[in-house]
mmCIF file of C-alpha atoms in Angstrom:
data_model
loop_
_atom_site.group_PDB
_atom_site.id
_atom_site.type_symbol
_atom_site.label_atom_id
_atom_site.label_comp_id
_atom_site.label_asym_id
_atom_site.label_seq_id
_atom_site.Cartn_x
_atom_site.Cartn_y
_atom_site.Cartn_z
ATOM 1 C CA MET A 1 -67.765 21.774 -30.461
ATOM 2 C CA PHE A 2 -70.542 23.486 -28.563
ATOM 3 C CA ALA A 3 -73.241 25.336 -30.559
ATOM 4 C CA ARG A 4 -76.824 26.560 -30.765
ATOM 5 C CA SER A 5 -78.854 25.336 -33.712
ATOM 6 C CA PRO A 6 -78.589 28.165 -36.348
ATOM 7 C CA VAL A 7 -82.122 29.324 -36.238
ATOM 8 C CA ILE A 8 -82.937 33.052 -36.705
ATOM 9 C CA GLY A 9 -83.879 34.766 -33.344
ATOM 10 C CA THR A 10 -82.195 32.065 -31.249
ATOM 11 C CA VAL A 11 -78.401 32.793 -31.846
ATOM 12 C CA LYS A 12 -76.128 35.663 -30.834
ATOM 13 C CA GLN A 13 -79.193 37.286 -29.083
ATOM 14 C CA ARG A 14 -77.173 39.980 -27.284
ATOM 15 C CA LEU A 15 -75.647 40.898 -30.502
ATOM 16 C CA ALA A 16 -79.010 40.739 -32.411
ATOM 17 C CA GLN A 17 -80.372 43.585 -30.235
ATOM 18 C CA GLU A 18 -77.689 45.810 -31.734
ATOM 19 C CA ILE A 19 -77.697 44.777 -35.308
ATOM 20 C CA GLY A 20 -80.955 42.701 -35.899
ATOM 21 C CA VAL A 21 -81.747 39.122 -35.926
ATOM 22 C CA THR A 22 -81.034 38.634 -39.642
ATOM 23 C CA GLU A 23 -77.542 40.150 -39.487
ATOM 24 C CA ALA A 24 -76.823 38.236 -36.311
ATOM 25 C CA LEU A 25 -77.766 34.951 -37.932
ATOM 26 C CA ARG A 26 -75.403 35.734 -40.821
ATOM 27 C CA CYS A 27 -72.807 36.490 -38.356
ATOM 28 C CA TYR A 28 -73.452 33.156 -36.566
ATOM 29 C CA HIS A 29 -73.282 31.207 -39.788
ATOM 30 C CA ALA A 30 -69.862 32.731 -40.589
ATOM 31 C CA LEU A 31 -68.547 32.025 -37.093
ATOM 32 C CA LEU A 32 -69.852 28.593 -37.284
ATOM 33 C CA HIS A 33 -68.173 28.067 -40.537
ATOM 34 C CA THR A 34 -64.680 29.073 -39.172
ATOM 35 C CA ALA A 35 -65.237 26.658 -36.362
ATOM 36 C CA LEU A 36 -66.079 23.844 -38.613
ATOM 37 C CA GLU A 37 -62.908 24.675 -40.708
ATOM 38 C CA ALA A 38 -60.911 24.767 -37.703
ATOM 39 C CA THR A 39 -62.108 21.325 -36.507
ATOM 40 C CA LYS A 40 -62.040 19.779 -40.053
ATOM 41 C CA GLY A 41 -59.877 16.432 -39.965
ATOM 42 C CA TYR A 42 -60.896 15.758 -36.324
ATOM 43 C CA CYS A 43 -63.786 13.428 -35.141
ATOM 44 C CA THR A 44 -66.000 16.236 -34.132
ATOM 45 C CA THR A 45 -69.219 15.943 -32.372
ATOM 46 C CA ILE A 46 -71.486 19.056 -32.411
ATOM 47 C CA TRP A 47 -73.147 19.126 -29.038
ATOM 48 C CA TYR A 48 -76.041 21.391 -29.964
ATOM 49 C CA GLU A 49 -78.696 23.338 -28.239
ATOM 50 C CA GLY A 50 -81.845 23.706 -30.309
ATOM 51 C CA ARG A 51 -83.192 21.652 -33.216
ATOM 52 C CA ALA A 52 -81.316 18.735 -34.807
ATOM 53 C CA GLU A 53 -82.678 19.186 -38.190
ATOM 54 C CA ALA A 54 -81.149 22.686 -38.515
ATOM 55 C CA TRP A 55 -77.748 21.092 -38.916
ATOM 56 C CA SER A 56 -78.539 18.837 -41.996
ATOM 57 C CA GLU A 57 -77.194 21.183 -44.470
ATOM 58 C CA ILE A 58 -74.517 22.856 -42.503
ATOM 59 C CA ALA A 59 -72.690 20.008 -41.030
ATOM 60 C CA PRO A 60 -74.114 16.751 -42.661
ATOM 61 C CA ASP A 61 -71.113 14.654 -41.829
ATOM 62 C CA HIS A 62 -70.903 15.532 -38.283
ATOM 63 C CA ARG A 63 -72.154 13.559 -35.276
ATOM 64 C CA LEU A 64 -74.810 15.444 -33.429
ATOM 65 C CA LYS A 65 -75.575 15.117 -29.803
ATOM 66 C CA ALA A 66 -78.080 17.293 -27.816
ATOM 67 C CA GLN A 67 -76.680 19.162 -24.866
ATOM 68 C CA PRO A 68 -77.948 17.833 -21.587
ATOM 69 C CA PRO A 69 -79.908 20.011 -19.282
ATOM 70 C CA GLY A 70 -77.780 22.037 -16.776
ATOM 71 C CA ASP A 71 -75.448 25.074 -16.692
ATOM 72 C CA LEU A 72 -72.619 25.269 -19.136
ATOM 73 C CA GLY A 73 -70.124 23.708 -16.680
ATOM 74 C CA TYR A 74 -72.221 20.550 -16.428
ATOM 75 C CA LYS A 75 -72.687 20.441 -20.161
ATOM 76 C CA MET A 76 -68.833 20.821 -20.878
ATOM 77 C CA PHE A 77 -68.040 18.247 -18.198
ATOM 78 C CA THR A 78 -70.482 15.768 -19.665
ATOM 79 C CA ALA A 79 -68.873 16.117 -23.191
ATOM 80 C CA LEU A 80 -65.474 15.633 -21.664
ATOM 81 C CA ASN A 81 -66.501 12.840 -19.447
ATOM 82 C CA GLU A 82 -67.939 11.030 -22.480
ATOM 83 C CA GLY A 83 -64.641 11.015 -24.261
ATOM 84 C CA ALA A 84 -64.180 14.351 -25.837
ATOM 85 C CA LYS A 85 -60.707 15.700 -25.574
ATOM 86 C CA LEU A 86 -61.369 19.202 -26.296
ATOM 87 C CA VAL A 87 -64.551 21.385 -26.116
ATOM 88 C CA VAL A 88 -64.489 24.487 -28.490
ATOM 89 C CA GLY A 89 -67.044 27.194 -28.891
ATOM 90 C CA THR A 90 -68.405 28.784 -32.107
ATOM 91 C CA ASP A 91 -67.898 32.537 -31.722
ATOM 92 C CA ILE A 92 -64.211 32.934 -32.166
ATOM 93 C CA PRO A 93 -63.322 34.621 -35.412
ATOM 94 C CA LEU A 94 -59.599 33.558 -35.037
ATOM 95 C CA LEU A 95 -60.126 29.952 -34.138
ATOM 96 C CA SER A 96 -57.854 27.929 -36.418
ATOM 97 C CA ARG A 97 -56.714 24.414 -37.160
ATOM 98 C CA ALA A 98 -53.294 25.455 -35.830
ATOM 99 C CA TYR A 99 -54.729 26.553 -32.561
ATOM 100 C CA ILE A 100 -56.717 23.122 -32.081
ATOM 101 C CA ASP A 101 -53.429 21.212 -33.270
ATOM 102 C CA GLY A 102 -51.471 23.096 -30.584
ATOM 103 C CA ALA A 103 -53.955 22.124 -27.888
ATOM 104 C CA ILE A 104 -54.047 18.469 -28.767
ATOM 105 C CA GLU A 105 -50.204 18.502 -28.879
ATOM 106 C CA TYR A 106 -50.135 19.854 -25.164
ATOM 107 C CA LEU A 107 -52.356 17.118 -24.173
ATOM 108 C CA LEU A 108 -50.445 14.447 -25.858
ATOM 109 C CA ASN A 109 -47.316 15.825 -24.015
ATOM 110 C CA SER A 110 -48.753 15.026 -20.539
ATOM 111 C CA GLN A 111 -50.319 18.359 -19.871
ATOM 112 C CA ASP A 112 -53.421 17.817 -17.605
ATOM 113 C CA LEU A 113 -55.350 20.835 -18.778
ATOM 114 C CA VAL A 114 -55.306 23.144 -21.866
ATOM 115 C CA ILE A 115 -57.187 26.274 -22.014
ATOM 116 C CA GLY A 116 -57.667 28.820 -24.839
ATOM 117 C CA PRO A 117 -58.493 32.065 -22.949
ATOM 118 C CA THR A 118 -60.588 34.948 -24.357
ATOM 119 C CA GLU A 119 -60.148 38.672 -23.753
ATOM 120 C CA ASP A 120 -63.437 38.898 -21.783
ATOM 121 C CA GLY A 121 -62.013 36.564 -18.887
ATOM 122 C CA GLY A 122 -63.528 33.411 -20.193
ATOM 123 C CA TYR A 123 -62.183 30.757 -22.542
ATOM 124 C CA CYS A 124 -63.097 29.321 -25.972
ATOM 125 C CA LEU A 125 -61.477 25.965 -25.606
ATOM 126 C CA ILE A 126 -60.729 23.553 -22.709
ATOM 127 C CA GLY A 127 -59.330 20.211 -23.060
ATOM 128 C CA MET A 128 -58.069 17.526 -20.541
ATOM 129 C CA ASN A 129 -57.116 13.881 -20.461
ATOM 130 C CA ASP A 130 -58.820 13.200 -17.106
ATOM 131 C CA PRO A 131 -61.785 15.312 -16.762
ATOM 132 C CA SER A 132 -62.411 16.768 -13.206
ATOM 133 C CA GLU A 133 -66.052 17.873 -12.443
ATOM 134 C CA TYR A 134 -64.636 20.433 -9.873
ATOM 135 C CA LEU A 135 -63.255 22.518 -12.621
ATOM 136 C CA PHE A 136 -66.823 23.137 -13.797
ATOM 137 C CA GLU A 137 -68.930 23.328 -10.636
ATOM 138 C CA ASN A 138 -70.124 26.742 -9.215
ATOM 139 C CA ILE A 139 -68.180 28.842 -11.940
ATOM 140 C CA SER A 140 -69.698 32.356 -12.717
ATOM 141 C CA TRP A 141 -70.404 31.410 -16.354
ATOM 142 C CA GLY A 142 -70.891 34.398 -18.467
ATOM 143 C CA SER A 143 -68.739 36.629 -16.249
ATOM 144 C CA ASP A 144 -65.235 38.031 -16.602
ATOM 145 C CA ARG A 145 -64.007 35.689 -13.779
ATOM 146 C CA VAL A 146 -64.421 32.307 -15.566
ATOM 147 C CA LEU A 147 -60.835 31.804 -16.402
ATOM 148 C CA GLU A 148 -59.728 32.968 -13.105
ATOM 149 C CA GLN A 149 -61.952 30.768 -11.118
ATOM 150 C CA THR A 150 -61.098 27.730 -13.410
ATOM 151 C CA LEU A 151 -57.385 28.366 -12.994
ATOM 152 C CA SER A 152 -57.633 28.688 -9.112
ATOM 153 C CA ARG A 153 -59.431 25.296 -9.122
ATOM 154 C CA ALA A 154 -56.773 23.762 -11.350
ATOM 155 C CA GLN A 155 -54.087 24.890 -8.939
ATOM 156 C CA GLU A 156 -56.145 23.416 -5.889
ATOM 157 C CA LEU A 157 -56.166 20.044 -7.876
ATOM 158 C CA GLY A 158 -52.448 20.367 -8.678
ATOM 159 C CA LYS A 159 -53.260 20.329 -12.403
ATOM 160 C CA ARG A 160 -50.440 21.096 -14.996
ATOM 161 C CA VAL A 161 -52.110 23.776 -17.010
ATOM 162 C CA THR A 162 -51.114 25.344 -20.406
ATOM 163 C CA LEU A 163 -52.722 28.463 -21.653
ATOM 164 C CA LEU A 164 -52.859 28.903 -25.232
ATOM 165 C CA PRO A 165 -52.855 32.372 -26.914
ATOM 166 C CA THR A 166 -55.458 34.644 -25.912
ATOM 167 C CA LEU A 167 -58.248 35.071 -28.478
ATOM 168 C CA TRP A 168 -61.506 37.188 -28.586
ATOM 169 C CA ASP A 169 -65.191 36.376 -29.182
ATOM 170 C CA VAL A 170 -67.992 38.150 -30.931
ATOM 171 C CA ASP A 171 -70.783 39.265 -28.414
ATOM 172 C CA THR A 172 -71.384 42.855 -29.166
ATOM 173 C CA SER A 173 -71.571 45.110 -32.166
ATOM 174 C CA ALA A 174 -68.238 46.629 -31.281
ATOM 175 C CA ASP A 175 -66.750 42.861 -31.523
ATOM 176 C CA TYR A 176 -68.809 42.431 -34.725
ATOM 177 C CA GLN A 177 -67.156 45.618 -36.310
ATOM 178 C CA ARG A 178 -63.692 44.487 -35.033
ATOM 179 C CA TRP A 179 -64.178 41.273 -36.723
ATOM 180 C CA LYS A 180 -65.231 42.951 -40.049
ATOM 181 C CA GLN A 181 -61.972 45.318 -39.720
ATOM 182 C CA GLU A 182 -59.428 42.484 -38.718
ATOM 183 C CA VAL A 183 -60.301 39.308 -40.564
ATOM 184 C CA PRO A 184 -58.501 38.214 -43.600
ATOM 185 C CA ILE A 185 -60.127 39.180 -46.874
ATOM 186 C CA ASN A 186 -61.353 35.830 -47.612
ATOM 187 C CA GLN A 187 -63.111 35.491 -44.313
ATOM 188 C CA ALA A 188 -64.510 39.049 -44.583
ATOM 189 C CA ASN A 189 -66.578 38.080 -47.589
ATOM 190 C CA GLN A 190 -68.619 35.673 -45.291
ATOM 191 C CA ILE A 191 -69.905 38.393 -43.019
#
């Protein structure tokens, strides 16, 4: 799991400009809780950016590893190259255990690459059995071309790719309002 340490003023910064840093931190905590629940039962390492001590109460039983310096692609490749089968983000309201189970199942059934696309042209999950650095080099991270560029690279390499159902992430106040309107009632109480 890739995450920023949950410290006020350092998470969901674009969203914080619209709803304030306190509400953005509350939002991030709820999203983080969703991701932790979705990965429950798996041996999950939190690859964090920020302060390690911020995780002691939120995820005391998880292994922590600081993200290496470099762009997002290098960071994800490093995690996969060090043995992670999947990399997941923490800003996806509908991320679930079933979604992750499905990704693992595809990898066990000989797929080279499994990706969980997002509506904004990126992805929230990527997994592979044999990591290829080429899939992460010179990608326009943060743009609406991330998925397109990744799939193009995978095709060049002859990788068998499975796309999971498309999900959406929370980056703006519109996404935040959508989340508050669309989530099940038990999750809505968290935000």
